[in-house]
Amino acid sequence: MRVAHDDGAVTLYEGDCREVLRGMAEASVECCVTDPPYGLGTREPTVENLIAYLGGGDLDHGGDFMGKDWQMPSVAIWREVYRVLRPGAHPPGGTILDPFMGSGTTGIAATRCGFKFIGIDREPEYVAIAQARIIGDAPLFRRPVKPSARTADEPTPTPGEAPK
Ligand SMILES: C[S@@+](CC[C@H](N)C(=O)[O-])C[C@H]1O[C@@H](n2cnc3c(N)ncnc32)[C@H](O)[C@@H]1O
């Protein structure tokens, strides 16, 4: 795992999201918006494959999507995502998480709307593209956000409150 970028408002990780999510504090992000590998492949999974997948394994569907073989990551990821989500939170200026960031489209939308952003992808080439797109995105659209570390005990602003 490598931190490719961190300026307090945007943090980009190059690595497996399972490892990165395990290292994140509980209840530390407001929202997860993501687009995971969706299992387009040439191989129909067997019942045994599906049972193993639901038990925590990856699903190798013989995928060839956009020139890469992407395994469907285990459903166990969503337990970790749920753990890092702050219950009941949806404040302006909060943090949006995309654990399958790809080229960073979610990050562009998040930062343009004044949210902080945490993006994770295991492919170095996509992290580089996302970094160029998000950090290089027209700063005119980005509202100022306080450059500070996110912590689980950071107070949740009341709805309608401007980002600090
Ligand atoms: C469908 S693409 C996301 C596309 C993205 N919405 C965009 O704007 O380009 C899924 C991404 O998940 C990444 N990925 C797959 N498994 C991963 C894992 N275990 N950890 C982190 N990233 C992973 C892939 O490298 C790929 O870039």
mmCIF file with all atom_site columns, N, CA, C and O and ligand atoms in Angstrom, residues 13-20 33-38 58 65-66 68 70-74 77 98-107 120-124 126-127 129-130 133, ligand 1:
data_model
loop_
_atom_site.group_PDB
_atom_site.id
_atom_site.type_symbol
_atom_site.label_atom_id
_atom_site.label_alt_id
_atom_site.label_comp_id
_atom_site.label_asym_id
_atom_site.label_entity_id
_atom_site.label_seq_id
_atom_site.pdbx_PDB_ins_code
_atom_site.Cartn_x
_atom_site.Cartn_y
_atom_site.Cartn_z
_atom_site.occupancy
_atom_site.B_iso_or_equiv
_atom_site.pdbx_formal_charge
_atom_site.auth_seq_id
_atom_site.auth_comp_id
_atom_site.auth_asym_id
_atom_site.auth_atom_id
_atom_site.pdbx_PDB_model_num
ATOM   1   N N   . TYR A 1 13  ? -4.895  6.369   -2.307  1.00 0.00 ? 13  TYR A N   1
ATOM   2   C CA  . TYR A 1 13  ? -4.087  5.209   -1.946  1.00 0.00 ? 13  TYR A CA  1
ATOM   3   C C   . TYR A 1 13  ? -3.916  4.304   -3.153  1.00 0.00 ? 13  TYR A C   1
ATOM   4   O O   . TYR A 1 13  ? -4.899  4.027   -3.867  1.00 0.00 ? 13  TYR A O   1
ATOM   5   N N   . GLU A 1 14  ? -2.690  3.801   -3.324  1.00 0.00 ? 14  GLU A N   1
ATOM   6   C CA  . GLU A 1 14  ? -2.441  2.757   -4.314  1.00 0.00 ? 14  GLU A CA  1
ATOM   7   C C   . GLU A 1 14  ? -2.299  1.459   -3.522  1.00 0.00 ? 14  GLU A C   1
ATOM   8   O O   . GLU A 1 14  ? -1.382  1.315   -2.716  1.00 0.00 ? 14  GLU A O   1
ATOM   9   N N   . GLY A 1 15  ? -3.248  0.566   -3.697  1.00 0.00 ? 15  GLY A N   1
ATOM   10  C CA  . GLY A 1 15  ? -3.183  -0.692  -2.955  1.00 0.00 ? 15  GLY A CA  1
ATOM   11  C C   . GLY A 1 15  ? -4.512  -1.402  -2.993  1.00 0.00 ? 15  GLY A C   1
ATOM   12  O O   . GLY A 1 15  ? -5.488  -0.915  -3.584  1.00 0.00 ? 15  GLY A O   1
ATOM   13  N N   . ASP A 1 16  ? -4.542  -2.560  -2.364  1.00 0.00 ? 16  ASP A N   1
ATOM   14  C CA  . ASP A 1 16  ? -5.768  -3.340  -2.290  1.00 0.00 ? 16  ASP A CA  1
ATOM   15  C C   . ASP A 1 16  ? -6.690  -2.688  -1.263  1.00 0.00 ? 16  ASP A C   1
ATOM   16  O O   . ASP A 1 16  ? -6.276  -2.434  -0.129  1.00 0.00 ? 16  ASP A O   1
ATOM   17  N N   . CYS A 1 17  ? -7.936  -2.420  -1.667  1.00 0.00 ? 17  CYS A N   1
ATOM   18  C CA  . CYS A 1 17  ? -8.829  -1.678  -0.759  1.00 0.00 ? 17  CYS A CA  1
ATOM   19  C C   . CYS A 1 17  ? -9.104  -2.462  0.526   1.00 0.00 ? 17  CYS A C   1
ATOM   20  O O   . CYS A 1 17  ? -9.389  -1.871  1.556   1.00 0.00 ? 17  CYS A O   1
ATOM   21  N N   . ARG A 1 18  ? -8.969  -3.805  0.488   1.00 0.00 ? 18  ARG A N   1
ATOM   22  C CA  . ARG A 1 18  ? -9.186  -4.568  1.721   1.00 0.00 ? 18  ARG A CA  1
ATOM   23  C C   . ARG A 1 18  ? -8.159  -4.171  2.769   1.00 0.00 ? 18  ARG A C   1
ATOM   24  O O   . ARG A 1 18  ? -8.483  -3.971  3.932   1.00 0.00 ? 18  ARG A O   1
ATOM   25  N N   . GLU A 1 19  ? -6.917  -4.034  2.344   1.00 0.00 ? 19  GLU A N   1
ATOM   26  C CA  . GLU A 1 19  ? -5.858  -3.663  3.281   1.00 0.00 ? 19  GLU A CA  1
ATOM   27  C C   . GLU A 1 19  ? -6.032  -2.208  3.737   1.00 0.00 ? 19  GLU A C   1
ATOM   28  O O   . GLU A 1 19  ? -5.937  -1.900  4.923   1.00 0.00 ? 19  GLU A O   1
ATOM   29  N N   . VAL A 1 20  ? -6.314  -1.317  2.793   1.00 0.00 ? 20  VAL A N   1
ATOM   30  C CA  . VAL A 1 20  ? -6.429  0.107   3.149   1.00 0.00 ? 20  VAL A CA  1
ATOM   31  C C   . VAL A 1 20  ? -7.618  0.328   4.083   1.00 0.00 ? 20  VAL A C   1
ATOM   32  O O   . VAL A 1 20  ? -7.508  1.024   5.099   1.00 0.00 ? 20  VAL A O   1
ATOM   33  N N   . VAL A 1 33  ? -19.256 6.111   -2.438  1.00 0.00 ? 33  VAL A N   1
ATOM   34  C CA  . VAL A 1 33  ? -19.781 6.118   -3.808  1.00 0.00 ? 33  VAL A CA  1
ATOM   35  C C   . VAL A 1 33  ? -18.767 5.368   -4.645  1.00 0.00 ? 33  VAL A C   1
ATOM   36  O O   . VAL A 1 33  ? -17.628 5.828   -4.783  1.00 0.00 ? 33  VAL A O   1
ATOM   37  N N   . THR A 1 34  ? -19.139 4.215   -5.184  1.00 0.00 ? 34  THR A N   1
ATOM   38  C CA  . THR A 1 34  ? -18.118 3.410   -5.854  1.00 0.00 ? 34  THR A CA  1
ATOM   39  C C   . THR A 1 34  ? -18.670 2.610   -7.017  1.00 0.00 ? 34  THR A C   1
ATOM   40  O O   . THR A 1 34  ? -19.891 2.502   -7.198  1.00 0.00 ? 34  THR A O   1
ATOM   41  N N   . ASP A 1 35  ? -17.770 2.042   -7.767  1.00 0.00 ? 35  ASP A N   1
ATOM   42  C CA  . ASP A 1 35  ? -18.067 1.358   -9.027  1.00 0.00 ? 35  ASP A CA  1
ATOM   43  C C   . ASP A 1 35  ? -17.117 0.165   -9.082  1.00 0.00 ? 35  ASP A C   1
ATOM   44  O O   . ASP A 1 35  ? -16.098 0.204   -9.740  1.00 0.00 ? 35  ASP A O   1
ATOM   45  N N   . PRO A 1 36  ? -17.440 -0.907  -8.333  1.00 0.00 ? 36  PRO A N   1
ATOM   46  C CA  . PRO A 1 36  ? -16.499 -2.037  -8.235  1.00 0.00 ? 36  PRO A CA  1
ATOM   47  C C   . PRO A 1 36  ? -16.495 -2.877  -9.507  1.00 0.00 ? 36  PRO A C   1
ATOM   48  O O   . PRO A 1 36  ? -17.377 -2.725  -10.355 1.00 0.00 ? 36  PRO A O   1
ATOM   49  N N   . PRO A 1 37  ? -15.499 -3.754  -9.659  1.00 0.00 ? 37  PRO A N   1
ATOM   50  C CA  . PRO A 1 37  ? -15.543 -4.693  -10.797 1.00 0.00 ? 37  PRO A CA  1
ATOM   51  C C   . PRO A 1 37  ? -16.848 -5.486  -10.733 1.00 0.00 ? 37  PRO A C   1
ATOM   52  O O   . PRO A 1 37  ? -17.228 -5.965  -9.667  1.00 0.00 ? 37  PRO A O   1
ATOM   53  N N   . TYR A 1 38  ? -17.535 -5.568  -11.854 1.00 0.00 ? 38  TYR A N   1
ATOM   54  C CA  . TYR A 1 38  ? -18.894 -6.129  -11.784 1.00 0.00 ? 38  TYR A CA  1
ATOM   55  C C   . TYR A 1 38  ? -19.025 -7.504  -12.396 1.00 0.00 ? 38  TYR A C   1
ATOM   56  O O   . TYR A 1 38  ? -20.117 -7.945  -12.743 1.00 0.00 ? 38  TYR A O   1
ATOM   57  N N   . ASP A 1 58  ? -12.392 -14.350 -3.431  1.00 0.00 ? 58  ASP A N   1
ATOM   58  C CA  . ASP A 1 58  ? -12.632 -13.598 -4.667  1.00 0.00 ? 58  ASP A CA  1
ATOM   59  C C   . ASP A 1 58  ? -13.315 -14.515 -5.668  1.00 0.00 ? 58  ASP A C   1
ATOM   60  O O   . ASP A 1 58  ? -13.272 -15.739 -5.528  1.00 0.00 ? 58  ASP A O   1
ATOM   61  N N   . PHE A 1 65  ? -12.109 -7.317  -19.108 1.00 0.00 ? 65  PHE A N   1
ATOM   62  C CA  . PHE A 1 65  ? -12.857 -6.087  -19.286 1.00 0.00 ? 65  PHE A CA  1
ATOM   63  C C   . PHE A 1 65  ? -11.855 -4.952  -19.369 1.00 0.00 ? 65  PHE A C   1
ATOM   64  O O   . PHE A 1 65  ? -10.977 -4.817  -18.514 1.00 0.00 ? 65  PHE A O   1
ATOM   65  N N   . MET A 1 66  ? -11.922 -4.179  -20.396 1.00 0.00 ? 66  MET A N   1
ATOM   66  C CA  . MET A 1 66  ? -10.974 -3.105  -20.644 1.00 0.00 ? 66  MET A CA  1
ATOM   67  C C   . MET A 1 66  ? -9.540  -3.656  -20.629 1.00 0.00 ? 66  MET A C   1
ATOM   68  O O   . MET A 1 66  ? -8.620  -3.048  -20.075 1.00 0.00 ? 66  MET A O   1
ATOM   69  N N   . LYS A 1 68  ? -8.209  -6.101  -18.999 1.00 0.00 ? 68  LYS A N   1
ATOM   70  C CA  . LYS A 1 68  ? -7.643  -6.644  -17.761 1.00 0.00 ? 68  LYS A CA  1
ATOM   71  C C   . LYS A 1 68  ? -8.533  -7.753  -17.212 1.00 0.00 ? 68  LYS A C   1
ATOM   72  O O   . LYS A 1 68  ? -9.739  -7.751  -17.424 1.00 0.00 ? 68  LYS A O   1
ATOM   73  N N   . TRP A 1 70  ? -10.089 -8.782  -14.108 1.00 0.00 ? 70  TRP A N   1
ATOM   74  C CA  . TRP A 1 70  ? -10.427 -8.281  -12.780 1.00 0.00 ? 70  TRP A CA  1
ATOM   75  C C   . TRP A 1 70  ? -11.258 -9.308  -12.053 1.00 0.00 ? 70  TRP A C   1
ATOM   76  O O   . TRP A 1 70  ? -12.349 -9.670  -12.493 1.00 0.00 ? 70  TRP A O   1
ATOM   77  N N   . GLN A 1 71  ? -10.758 -9.773  -10.912 1.00 0.00 ? 71  GLN A N   1
ATOM   78  C CA  . GLN A 1 71  ? -11.549 -10.682 -10.100 1.00 0.00 ? 71  GLN A CA  1
ATOM   79  C C   . GLN A 1 71  ? -12.554 -9.875  -9.297  1.00 0.00 ? 71  GLN A C   1
ATOM   80  O O   . GLN A 1 71  ? -12.265 -8.768  -8.872  1.00 0.00 ? 71  GLN A O   1
ATOM   81  N N   . MET A 1 72  ? -13.731 -10.459 -9.103  1.00 0.00 ? 72  MET A N   1
ATOM   82  C CA  . MET A 1 72  ? -14.716 -9.774  -8.260  1.00 0.00 ? 72  MET A CA  1
ATOM   83  C C   . MET A 1 72  ? -14.288 -9.925  -6.819  1.00 0.00 ? 72  MET A C   1
ATOM   84  O O   . MET A 1 72  ? -14.204 -11.024 -6.302  1.00 0.00 ? 72  MET A O   1
ATOM   85  N N   . PRO A 1 73  ? -13.970 -8.790  -6.160  1.00 0.00 ? 73  PRO A N   1
ATOM   86  C CA  . PRO A 1 73  ? -13.496 -8.918  -4.788  1.00 0.00 ? 73  PRO A CA  1
ATOM   87  C C   . PRO A 1 73  ? -14.583 -9.398  -3.853  1.00 0.00 ? 73  PRO A C   1
ATOM   88  O O   . PRO A 1 73  ? -15.773 -9.185  -4.090  1.00 0.00 ? 73  PRO A O   1
ATOM   89  N N   . SER A 1 74  ? -14.167 -10.015 -2.788  1.00 0.00 ? 74  SER A N   1
ATOM   90  C CA  . SER A 1 74  ? -15.080 -10.634 -1.839  1.00 0.00 ? 74  SER A CA  1
ATOM   91  C C   . SER A 1 74  ? -16.134 -9.658  -1.292  1.00 0.00 ? 74  SER A C   1
ATOM   92  O O   . SER A 1 74  ? -15.853 -8.474  -1.086  1.00 0.00 ? 74  SER A O   1
ATOM   93  N N   . ILE A 1 77  ? -15.661 -7.046  1.697   1.00 0.00 ? 77  ILE A N   1
ATOM   94  C CA  . ILE A 1 77  ? -15.300 -5.619  1.575   1.00 0.00 ? 77  ILE A CA  1
ATOM   95  C C   . ILE A 1 77  ? -16.405 -4.733  2.124   1.00 0.00 ? 77  ILE A C   1
ATOM   96  O O   . ILE A 1 77  ? -16.143 -3.710  2.756   1.00 0.00 ? 77  ILE A O   1
ATOM   97  N N   . ASP A 1 98  ? -14.189 6.255   -2.217  1.00 0.00 ? 98  ASP A N   1
ATOM   98  C CA  . ASP A 1 98  ? -14.345 5.349   -3.363  1.00 0.00 ? 98  ASP A CA  1
ATOM   99  C C   . ASP A 1 98  ? -13.235 4.303   -3.299  1.00 0.00 ? 98  ASP A C   1
ATOM   100 O O   . ASP A 1 98  ? -12.090 4.570   -3.675  1.00 0.00 ? 98  ASP A O   1
ATOM   101 N N   . PRO A 1 99  ? -13.560 3.095   -2.794  1.00 0.00 ? 99  PRO A N   1
ATOM   102 C CA  . PRO A 1 99  ? -12.518 2.070   -2.666  1.00 0.00 ? 99  PRO A CA  1
ATOM   103 C C   . PRO A 1 99  ? -12.114 1.419   -3.986  1.00 0.00 ? 99  PRO A C   1
ATOM   104 O O   . PRO A 1 99  ? -11.152 0.665   -4.029  1.00 0.00 ? 99  PRO A O   1
ATOM   105 N N   . PHE A 1 100 ? -12.869 1.679   -5.064  1.00 0.00 ? 100 PHE A N   1
ATOM   106 C CA  . PHE A 1 100 ? -12.520 1.155   -6.400  1.00 0.00 ? 100 PHE A CA  1
ATOM   107 C C   . PHE A 1 100 ? -12.459 2.354   -7.351  1.00 0.00 ? 100 PHE A C   1
ATOM   108 O O   . PHE A 1 100 ? -13.252 2.487   -8.276  1.00 0.00 ? 100 PHE A O   1
ATOM   109 N N   . MET A 1 101 ? -11.492 3.235   -7.115  1.00 0.00 ? 101 MET A N   1
ATOM   110 C CA  . MET A 1 101 ? -11.479 4.572   -7.696  1.00 0.00 ? 101 MET A CA  1
ATOM   111 C C   . MET A 1 101 ? -11.297 4.604   -9.205  1.00 0.00 ? 101 MET A C   1
ATOM   112 O O   . MET A 1 101 ? -11.820 5.512   -9.870  1.00 0.00 ? 101 MET A O   1
ATOM   113 N N   . GLY A 1 102 ? -10.532 3.665   -9.784  1.00 0.00 ? 102 GLY A N   1
ATOM   114 C CA  . GLY A 1 102 ? -10.261 3.727   -11.223 1.00 0.00 ? 102 GLY A CA  1
ATOM   115 C C   . GLY A 1 102 ? -9.672  5.072   -11.586 1.00 0.00 ? 102 GLY A C   1
ATOM   116 O O   . GLY A 1 102 ? -8.762  5.580   -10.911 1.00 0.00 ? 102 GLY A O   1
ATOM   117 N N   . SER A 1 103 ? -10.222 5.692   -12.631 1.00 0.00 ? 103 SER A N   1
ATOM   118 C CA  . SER A 1 103 ? -9.656  6.951   -13.118 1.00 0.00 ? 103 SER A CA  1
ATOM   119 C C   . SER A 1 103 ? -10.142 8.172   -12.339 1.00 0.00 ? 103 SER A C   1
ATOM   120 O O   . SER A 1 103 ? -9.835  9.303   -12.704 1.00 0.00 ? 103 SER A O   1
ATOM   121 N N   . GLY A 1 104 ? -10.908 7.955   -11.276 1.00 0.00 ? 104 GLY A N   1
ATOM   122 C CA  . GLY A 1 104 ? -11.165 9.053   -10.331 1.00 0.00 ? 104 GLY A CA  1
ATOM   123 C C   . GLY A 1 104 ? -12.382 9.921   -10.562 1.00 0.00 ? 104 GLY A C   1
ATOM   124 O O   . GLY A 1 104 ? -12.475 11.021  -10.012 1.00 0.00 ? 104 GLY A O   1
ATOM   125 N N   . THR A 1 105 ? -13.353 9.420   -11.333 1.00 0.00 ? 105 THR A N   1
ATOM   126 C CA  . THR A 1 105 ? -14.532 10.244  -11.636 1.00 0.00 ? 105 THR A CA  1
ATOM   127 C C   . THR A 1 105 ? -15.276 10.653  -10.360 1.00 0.00 ? 105 THR A C   1
ATOM   128 O O   . THR A 1 105 ? -15.709 11.804  -10.228 1.00 0.00 ? 105 THR A O   1
ATOM   129 N N   . THR A 1 106 ? -15.412 9.721   -9.412  1.00 0.00 ? 106 THR A N   1
ATOM   130 C CA  . THR A 1 106 ? -16.100 10.051  -8.154  1.00 0.00 ? 106 THR A CA  1
ATOM   131 C C   . THR A 1 106 ? -15.356 11.171  -7.425  1.00 0.00 ? 106 THR A C   1
ATOM   132 O O   . THR A 1 106 ? -15.974 12.074  -6.844  1.00 0.00 ? 106 THR A O   1
ATOM   133 N N   . GLY A 1 107 ? -14.034 11.113  -7.467  1.00 0.00 ? 107 GLY A N   1
ATOM   134 C CA  . GLY A 1 107 ? -13.222 12.129  -6.773  1.00 0.00 ? 107 GLY A CA  1
ATOM   135 C C   . GLY A 1 107 ? -13.404 13.513  -7.365  1.00 0.00 ? 107 GLY A C   1
ATOM   136 O O   . GLY A 1 107 ? -13.423 14.515  -6.634  1.00 0.00 ? 107 GLY A O   1
ATOM   137 N N   . ILE A 1 120 ? -9.163  4.789   -3.478  1.00 0.00 ? 120 ILE A N   1
ATOM   138 C CA  . ILE A 1 120 ? -8.241  3.654   -3.410  1.00 0.00 ? 120 ILE A CA  1
ATOM   139 C C   . ILE A 1 120 ? -8.299  2.892   -4.732  1.00 0.00 ? 120 ILE A C   1
ATOM   140 O O   . ILE A 1 120 ? -9.400  2.658   -5.262  1.00 0.00 ? 120 ILE A O   1
ATOM   141 N N   . ASP A 1 121 ? -7.143  2.549   -5.277  1.00 0.00 ? 121 ASP A N   1
ATOM   142 C CA  . ASP A 1 121 ? -7.110  1.624   -6.414  1.00 0.00 ? 121 ASP A CA  1
ATOM   143 C C   . ASP A 1 121 ? -5.790  0.876   -6.374  1.00 0.00 ? 121 ASP A C   1
ATOM   144 O O   . ASP A 1 121 ? -4.767  1.419   -5.966  1.00 0.00 ? 121 ASP A O   1
ATOM   145 N N   . ARG A 1 122 ? -5.842  -0.385  -6.786  1.00 0.00 ? 122 ARG A N   1
ATOM   146 C CA  . ARG A 1 122 ? -4.609  -1.179  -6.686  1.00 0.00 ? 122 ARG A CA  1
ATOM   147 C C   . ARG A 1 122 ? -3.740  -1.072  -7.932  1.00 0.00 ? 122 ARG A C   1
ATOM   148 O O   . ARG A 1 122 ? -2.600  -1.522  -7.926  1.00 0.00 ? 122 ARG A O   1
ATOM   149 N N   . GLU A 1 123 ? -4.288  -0.468  -8.998  1.00 0.00 ? 123 GLU A N   1
ATOM   150 C CA  . GLU A 1 123 ? -3.507  -0.366  -10.235 1.00 0.00 ? 123 GLU A CA  1
ATOM   151 C C   . GLU A 1 123 ? -2.773  0.981   -10.270 1.00 0.00 ? 123 GLU A C   1
ATOM   152 O O   . GLU A 1 123 ? -3.412  2.042   -10.341 1.00 0.00 ? 123 GLU A O   1
ATOM   153 N N   . PRO A 1 124 ? -1.436  0.964   -10.240 1.00 0.00 ? 124 PRO A N   1
ATOM   154 C CA  . PRO A 1 124 ? -0.673  2.216   -10.238 1.00 0.00 ? 124 PRO A CA  1
ATOM   155 C C   . PRO A 1 124 ? -1.057  3.156   -11.379 1.00 0.00 ? 124 PRO A C   1
ATOM   156 O O   . PRO A 1 124 ? -1.134  4.371   -11.195 1.00 0.00 ? 124 PRO A O   1
ATOM   157 N N   . TYR A 1 126 ? -3.937  3.586   -12.825 1.00 0.00 ? 126 TYR A N   1
ATOM   158 C CA  . TYR A 1 126 ? -5.195  4.287   -12.565 1.00 0.00 ? 126 TYR A CA  1
ATOM   159 C C   . TYR A 1 126 ? -5.028  5.335   -11.472 1.00 0.00 ? 126 TYR A C   1
ATOM   160 O O   . TYR A 1 126 ? -5.635  6.411   -11.527 1.00 0.00 ? 126 TYR A O   1
ATOM   161 N N   . VAL A 1 127 ? -4.212  5.033   -10.467 1.00 0.00 ? 127 VAL A N   1
ATOM   162 C CA  . VAL A 1 127 ? -3.966  6.022   -9.406  1.00 0.00 ? 127 VAL A CA  1
ATOM   163 C C   . VAL A 1 127 ? -3.328  7.268   -10.018 1.00 0.00 ? 127 VAL A C   1
ATOM   164 O O   . VAL A 1 127 ? -3.702  8.402   -9.698  1.00 0.00 ? 127 VAL A O   1
ATOM   165 N N   . ILE A 1 129 ? -3.616  8.327   -13.132 1.00 0.00 ? 129 ILE A N   1
ATOM   166 C CA  . ILE A 1 129 ? -4.627  9.041   -13.940 1.00 0.00 ? 129 ILE A CA  1
ATOM   167 C C   . ILE A 1 129 ? -5.575  9.804   -13.015 1.00 0.00 ? 129 ILE A C   1
ATOM   168 O O   . ILE A 1 129 ? -5.888  10.974  -13.238 1.00 0.00 ? 129 ILE A O   1
ATOM   169 N N   . ALA A 1 130 ? -6.032  9.121   -11.939 1.00 0.00 ? 130 ALA A N   1
ATOM   170 C CA  . ALA A 1 130 ? -6.969  9.770   -11.001 1.00 0.00 ? 130 ALA A CA  1
ATOM   171 C C   . ALA A 1 130 ? -6.325  10.981  -10.357 1.00 0.00 ? 130 ALA A C   1
ATOM   172 O O   . ALA A 1 130 ? -6.964  12.042  -10.208 1.00 0.00 ? 130 ALA A O   1
ATOM   173 N N   . ARG A 1 133 ? -6.297  13.781  -12.759 1.00 0.00 ? 133 ARG A N   1
ATOM   174 C CA  . ARG A 1 133 ? -7.640  14.316  -13.022 1.00 0.00 ? 133 ARG A CA  1
ATOM   175 C C   . ARG A 1 133 ? -8.171  15.098  -11.820 1.00 0.00 ? 133 ARG A C   1
ATOM   176 O O   . ARG A 1 133 ? -8.731  16.181  -11.969 1.00 0.00 ? 133 ARG A O   1
HETATM 177 C C1  . LIG B 2 .   ? -15.017 -0.442  -12.804 1.00 0.00 ? 1   LIG B C1  1
HETATM 178 S S1  . LIG B 2 .   ? -13.449 0.247   -12.361 1.00 0.00 ? 1   LIG B S1  1
HETATM 179 C C2  . LIG B 2 .   ? -13.827 1.835   -11.619 1.00 0.00 ? 1   LIG B C2  1
HETATM 180 C C3  . LIG B 2 .   ? -13.933 2.935   -12.694 1.00 0.00 ? 1   LIG B C3  1
HETATM 181 C C4  . LIG B 2 .   ? -14.090 4.336   -12.087 1.00 0.00 ? 1   LIG B C4  1
HETATM 182 N N1  . LIG B 2 .   ? -15.458 4.606   -11.668 1.00 0.00 ? 1   LIG B N1  1
HETATM 183 C C5  . LIG B 2 .   ? -13.598 5.443   -13.023 1.00 0.00 ? 1   LIG B C5  1
HETATM 184 O O1  . LIG B 2 .   ? -14.082 6.580   -12.935 1.00 0.00 ? 1   LIG B O1  1
HETATM 185 O O2  . LIG B 2 .   ? -12.677 5.195   -13.820 1.00 0.00 ? 1   LIG B O2  1
HETATM 186 C C6  . LIG B 2 .   ? -13.001 -0.722  -10.932 1.00 0.00 ? 1   LIG B C6  1
HETATM 187 C C7  . LIG B 2 .   ? -11.615 -0.418  -10.366 1.00 0.00 ? 1   LIG B C7  1
HETATM 188 O O3  . LIG B 2 .   ? -11.415 -1.222  -9.186  1.00 0.00 ? 1   LIG B O3  1
HETATM 189 C C8  . LIG B 2 .   ? -10.025 -1.508  -9.084  1.00 0.00 ? 1   LIG B C8  1
HETATM 190 N N2  . LIG B 2 .   ? -9.896  -2.660  -8.180  1.00 0.00 ? 1   LIG B N2  1
HETATM 191 C C9  . LIG B 2 .   ? -10.289 -3.948  -8.379  1.00 0.00 ? 1   LIG B C9  1
HETATM 192 N N3  . LIG B 2 .   ? -10.079 -4.693  -7.297  1.00 0.00 ? 1   LIG B N3  1
HETATM 193 C C10 . LIG B 2 .   ? -9.537  -3.869  -6.369  1.00 0.00 ? 1   LIG B C10 1
HETATM 194 C C11 . LIG B 2 .   ? -9.113  -4.048  -5.029  1.00 0.00 ? 1   LIG B C11 1
HETATM 195 N N4  . LIG B 2 .   ? -9.195  -5.250  -4.434  1.00 0.00 ? 1   LIG B N4  1
HETATM 196 N N5  . LIG B 2 .   ? -8.610  -2.974  -4.364  1.00 0.00 ? 1   LIG B N5  1
HETATM 197 C C12 . LIG B 2 .   ? -8.531  -1.748  -4.977  1.00 0.00 ? 1   LIG B C12 1
HETATM 198 N N6  . LIG B 2 .   ? -8.918  -1.523  -6.235  1.00 0.00 ? 1   LIG B N6  1
HETATM 199 C C13 . LIG B 2 .   ? -9.418  -2.563  -6.924  1.00 0.00 ? 1   LIG B C13 1
HETATM 200 C C14 . LIG B 2 .   ? -9.586  -1.751  -10.513 1.00 0.00 ? 1   LIG B C14 1
HETATM 201 O O4  . LIG B 2 .   ? -8.195  -1.534  -10.684 1.00 0.00 ? 1   LIG B O4  1
HETATM 202 C C15 . LIG B 2 .   ? -10.451 -0.723  -11.289 1.00 0.00 ? 1   LIG B C15 1
HETATM 203 O O5  . LIG B 2 .   ? -9.725  0.454   -11.535 1.00 0.00 ? 1   LIG B O5  1
#
